[in-house]
Tab-separated table of C-alpha atoms and ligand atoms in Angstrom:
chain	number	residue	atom	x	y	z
A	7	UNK	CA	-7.796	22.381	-8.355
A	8	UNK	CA	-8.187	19.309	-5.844
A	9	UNK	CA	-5.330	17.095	-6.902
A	10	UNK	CA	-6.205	13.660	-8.780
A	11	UNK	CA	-5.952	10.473	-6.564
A	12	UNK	CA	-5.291	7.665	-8.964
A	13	UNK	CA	-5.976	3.917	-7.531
A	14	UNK	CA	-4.377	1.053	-9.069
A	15	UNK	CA	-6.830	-0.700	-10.586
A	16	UNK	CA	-5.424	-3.794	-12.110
A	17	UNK	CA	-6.307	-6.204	-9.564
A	18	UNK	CA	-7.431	-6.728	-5.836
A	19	UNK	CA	-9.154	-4.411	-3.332
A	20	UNK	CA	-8.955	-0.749	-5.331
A	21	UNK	CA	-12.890	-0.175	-5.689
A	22	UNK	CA	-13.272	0.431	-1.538
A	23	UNK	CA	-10.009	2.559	-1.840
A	24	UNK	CA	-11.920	4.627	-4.433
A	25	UNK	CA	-15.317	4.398	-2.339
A	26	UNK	CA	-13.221	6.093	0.331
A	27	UNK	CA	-11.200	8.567	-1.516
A	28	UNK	CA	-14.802	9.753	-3.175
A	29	UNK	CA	-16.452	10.161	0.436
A	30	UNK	CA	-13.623	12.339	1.698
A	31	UNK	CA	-14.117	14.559	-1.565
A	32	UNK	CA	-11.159	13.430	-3.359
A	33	UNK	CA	-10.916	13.695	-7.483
A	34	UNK	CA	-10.249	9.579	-7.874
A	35	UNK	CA	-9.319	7.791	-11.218
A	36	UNK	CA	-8.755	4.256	-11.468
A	37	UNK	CA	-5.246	3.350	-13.344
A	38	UNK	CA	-4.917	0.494	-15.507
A	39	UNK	CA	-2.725	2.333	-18.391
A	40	UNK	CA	0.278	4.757	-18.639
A	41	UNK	CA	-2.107	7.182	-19.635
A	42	UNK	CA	-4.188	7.590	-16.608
A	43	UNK	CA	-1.193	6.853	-14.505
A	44	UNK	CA	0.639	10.446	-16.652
A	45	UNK	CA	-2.675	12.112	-15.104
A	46	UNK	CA	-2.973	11.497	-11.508
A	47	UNK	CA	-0.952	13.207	-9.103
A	48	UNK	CA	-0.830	10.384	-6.659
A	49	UNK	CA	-1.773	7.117	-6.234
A	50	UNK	CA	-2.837	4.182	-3.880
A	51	UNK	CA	-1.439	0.469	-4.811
A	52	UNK	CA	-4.176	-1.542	-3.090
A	53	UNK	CA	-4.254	-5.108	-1.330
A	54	UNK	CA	-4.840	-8.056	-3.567
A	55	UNK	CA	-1.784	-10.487	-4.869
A	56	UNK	CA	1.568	-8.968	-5.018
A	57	UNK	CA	3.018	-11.722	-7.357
A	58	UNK	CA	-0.178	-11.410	-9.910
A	59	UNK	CA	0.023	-7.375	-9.623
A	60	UNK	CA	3.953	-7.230	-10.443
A	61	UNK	CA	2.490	-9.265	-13.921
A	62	UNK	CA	-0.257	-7.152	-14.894
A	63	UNK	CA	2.093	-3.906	-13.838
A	64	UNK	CA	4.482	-5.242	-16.452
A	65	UNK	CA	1.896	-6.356	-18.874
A	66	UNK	CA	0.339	-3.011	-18.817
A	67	UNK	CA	3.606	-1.465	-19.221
A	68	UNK	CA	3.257	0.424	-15.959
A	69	UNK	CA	6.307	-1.020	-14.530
A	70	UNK	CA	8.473	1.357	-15.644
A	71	UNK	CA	6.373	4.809	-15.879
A	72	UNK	CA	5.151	3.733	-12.041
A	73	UNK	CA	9.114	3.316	-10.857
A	74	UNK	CA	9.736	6.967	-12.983
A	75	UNK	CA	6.916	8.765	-11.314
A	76	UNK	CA	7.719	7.213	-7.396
A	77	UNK	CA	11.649	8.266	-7.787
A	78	UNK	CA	10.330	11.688	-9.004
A	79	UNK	CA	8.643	11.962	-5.713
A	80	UNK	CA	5.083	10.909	-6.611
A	81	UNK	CA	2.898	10.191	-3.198
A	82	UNK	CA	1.976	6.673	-2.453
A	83	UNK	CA	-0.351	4.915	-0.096
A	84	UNK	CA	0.183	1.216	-0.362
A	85	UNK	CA	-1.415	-1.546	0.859
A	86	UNK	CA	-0.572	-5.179	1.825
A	87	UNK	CA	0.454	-6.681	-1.489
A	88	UNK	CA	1.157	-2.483	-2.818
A	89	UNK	CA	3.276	-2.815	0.641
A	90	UNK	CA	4.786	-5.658	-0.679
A	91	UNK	CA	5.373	-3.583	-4.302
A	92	UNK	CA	6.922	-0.990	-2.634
A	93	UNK	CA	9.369	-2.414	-0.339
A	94	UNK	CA	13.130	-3.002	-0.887
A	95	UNK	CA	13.169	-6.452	-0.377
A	96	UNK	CA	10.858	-9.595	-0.120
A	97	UNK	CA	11.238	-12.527	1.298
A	98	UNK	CA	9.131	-15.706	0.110
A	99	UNK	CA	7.866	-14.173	-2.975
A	100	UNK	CA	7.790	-15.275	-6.427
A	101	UNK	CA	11.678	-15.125	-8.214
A	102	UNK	CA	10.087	-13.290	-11.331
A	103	UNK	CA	8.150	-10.632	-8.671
A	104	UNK	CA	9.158	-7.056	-9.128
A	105	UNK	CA	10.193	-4.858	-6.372
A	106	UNK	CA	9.981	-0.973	-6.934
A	107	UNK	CA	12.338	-0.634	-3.628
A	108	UNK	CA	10.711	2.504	-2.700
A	109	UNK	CA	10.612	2.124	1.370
A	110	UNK	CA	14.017	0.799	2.798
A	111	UNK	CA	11.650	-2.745	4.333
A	112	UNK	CA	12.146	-6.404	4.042
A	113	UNK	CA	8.578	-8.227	3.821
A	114	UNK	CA	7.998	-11.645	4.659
A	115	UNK	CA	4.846	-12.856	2.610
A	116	UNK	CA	2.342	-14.484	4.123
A	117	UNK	CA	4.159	-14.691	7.010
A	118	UNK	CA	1.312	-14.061	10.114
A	119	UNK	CA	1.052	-17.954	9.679
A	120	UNK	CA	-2.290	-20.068	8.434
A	121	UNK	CA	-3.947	-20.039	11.854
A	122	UNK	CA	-3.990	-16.877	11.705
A	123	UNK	CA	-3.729	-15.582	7.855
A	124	UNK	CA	-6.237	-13.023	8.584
A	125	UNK	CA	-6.871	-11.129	11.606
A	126	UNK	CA	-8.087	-7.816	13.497
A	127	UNK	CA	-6.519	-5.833	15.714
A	128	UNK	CA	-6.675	-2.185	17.047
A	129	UNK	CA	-3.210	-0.318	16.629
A	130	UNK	CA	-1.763	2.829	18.083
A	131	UNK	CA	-0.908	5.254	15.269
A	132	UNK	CA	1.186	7.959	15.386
A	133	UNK	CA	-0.552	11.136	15.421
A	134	UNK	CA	-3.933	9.754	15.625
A	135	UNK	CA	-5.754	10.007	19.128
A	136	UNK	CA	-7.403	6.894	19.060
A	137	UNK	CA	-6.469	3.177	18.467
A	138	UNK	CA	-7.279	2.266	14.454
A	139	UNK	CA	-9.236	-0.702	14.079
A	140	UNK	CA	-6.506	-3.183	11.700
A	141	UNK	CA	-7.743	-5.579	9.314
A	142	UNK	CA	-5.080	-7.986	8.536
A	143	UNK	CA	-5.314	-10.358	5.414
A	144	UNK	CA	-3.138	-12.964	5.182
A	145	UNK	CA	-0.387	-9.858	5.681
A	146	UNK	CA	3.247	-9.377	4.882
A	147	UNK	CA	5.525	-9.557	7.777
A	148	UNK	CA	7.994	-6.605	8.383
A	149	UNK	CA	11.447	-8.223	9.560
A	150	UNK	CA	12.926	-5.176	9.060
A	151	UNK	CA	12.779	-1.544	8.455
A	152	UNK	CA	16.243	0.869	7.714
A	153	UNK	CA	17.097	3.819	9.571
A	154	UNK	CA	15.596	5.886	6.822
A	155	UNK	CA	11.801	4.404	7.769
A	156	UNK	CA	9.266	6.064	9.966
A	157	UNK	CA	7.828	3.874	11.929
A	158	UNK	CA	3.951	5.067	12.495
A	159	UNK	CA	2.177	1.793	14.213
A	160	UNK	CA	3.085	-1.473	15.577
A	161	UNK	CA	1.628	-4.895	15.822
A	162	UNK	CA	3.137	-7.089	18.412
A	163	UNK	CA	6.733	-5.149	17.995
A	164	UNK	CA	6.568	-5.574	14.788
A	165	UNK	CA	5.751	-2.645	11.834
A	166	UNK	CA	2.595	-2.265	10.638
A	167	UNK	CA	2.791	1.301	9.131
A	168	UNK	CA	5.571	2.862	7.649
A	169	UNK	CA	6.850	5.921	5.756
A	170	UNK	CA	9.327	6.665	3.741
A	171	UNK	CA	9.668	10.337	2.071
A	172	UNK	CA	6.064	10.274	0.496
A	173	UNK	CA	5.927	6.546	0.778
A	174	UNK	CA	3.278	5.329	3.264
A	175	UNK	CA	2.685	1.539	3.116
A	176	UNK	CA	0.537	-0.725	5.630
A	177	UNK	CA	0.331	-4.191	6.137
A	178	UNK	CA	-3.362	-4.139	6.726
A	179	UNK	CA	-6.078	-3.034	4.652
A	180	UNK	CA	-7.461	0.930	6.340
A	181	UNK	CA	-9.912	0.829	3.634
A	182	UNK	CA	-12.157	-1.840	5.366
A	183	UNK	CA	-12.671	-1.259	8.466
A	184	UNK	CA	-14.622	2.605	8.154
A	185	UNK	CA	-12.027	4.395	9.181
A	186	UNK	CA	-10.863	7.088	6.975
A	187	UNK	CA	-8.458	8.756	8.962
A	188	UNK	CA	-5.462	7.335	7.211
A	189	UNK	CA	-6.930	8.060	3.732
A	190	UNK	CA	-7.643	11.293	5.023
A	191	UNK	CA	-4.169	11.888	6.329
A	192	UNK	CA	-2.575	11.301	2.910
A	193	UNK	CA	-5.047	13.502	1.444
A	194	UNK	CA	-3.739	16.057	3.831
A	195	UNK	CA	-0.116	15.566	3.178
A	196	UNK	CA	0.020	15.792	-0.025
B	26	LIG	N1	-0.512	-12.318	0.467
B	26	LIG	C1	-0.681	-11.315	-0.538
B	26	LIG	C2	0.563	-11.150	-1.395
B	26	LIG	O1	1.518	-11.788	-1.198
B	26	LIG	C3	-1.062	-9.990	0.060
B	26	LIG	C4	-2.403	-10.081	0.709
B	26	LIG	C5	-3.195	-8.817	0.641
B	26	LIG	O2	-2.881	-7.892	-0.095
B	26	LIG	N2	-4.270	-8.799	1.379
B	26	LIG	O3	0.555	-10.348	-2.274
């Protein structure tokens, strides 16, 4: 059986993650409960609004299951604000905001700077032959990543793409730029 890809679905960019998953073949469910999060066997936390996802996650009553099924090695691809989710620590966010501390990274939010809050840029990835076309919106900055943390692509010196373990977050969105070779790749690894 072709393991289930569940996309958090509570707010933001999931449907295009989905769109994605479905054309490389994946089995995708969106998650909105602790139900459907009990029956996927990974997941994607998608771009959208880190401080407005860490509410619905706790309104949902995913906060808890999600942080359960990560530390019991559950793969994740997240995205922007799921990069922002995932990370240990982050910097400009809302007090209330709930970090799951899964990737050993402190984010800065919003922190490419209004003139250029959204962007594109091609990036060398690890393991890929050819440069990835970036979409960057209104991105988290990476001031720092711990020894632990893979380092997979870079944007002026700084990380773009990271993995930790079964962690992979990026700070751009590879779901909108028709490129599935990073989807693909966590398909692959799992
Ligand atoms: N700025 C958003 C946040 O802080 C992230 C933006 C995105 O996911 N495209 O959550």
């Amino acid at each position: 059986m072709k393991p289930r890809i569940g996309v958090l679905a509570l707010q933001g960019g999931f449907a295009a993650h989905g769109a994605i998953l479905d054309k490389l073949g994946a089995r995708t469910d969106e998650v909105r409960t602790p139900r459907q999060l009990a029956e996927v066997d990974a997941l994607v936390m998608p771009g959208g609004e880190s401080t407005t996802m860490s509410m619905l996650l706790e309104r949902s009553e995913l906060l808890e299951p999600l942080s359960e099924r990560l530390n019991a090695g559950m793969a994740v691809l997240g995205t922007c604000a799921g990069m922002i989710l995932l990370a240990r620590e982050v910097v400009d966010g809302r007090a209330d905001q709930h970090s799951l501390g899964m990737v050993d990274i402190t984010v800065r939010r919003n922190a490419y700077g209004t003139q250029i809050e959204s962007f594109e840029a091609d990036i060398d990835v690890d393991g890929l032959e050819s440069p990835f076309h970036a979409v960057f919106i209104r991105a988290p900055v990476v001031e720092r990543a711990g020894p632990g943390v893979e380092v997979l692509a870079r944007h002026e010196e700084r990380p773009v793409l990271c993995r930790s373990g079964r962690v992979t977050v990026a700070a751009f969105h590879p779901e909108l730029s028709g490129d599935e070779r990073l989807h693909a790749r966590f398909l692959a690894d799992l």
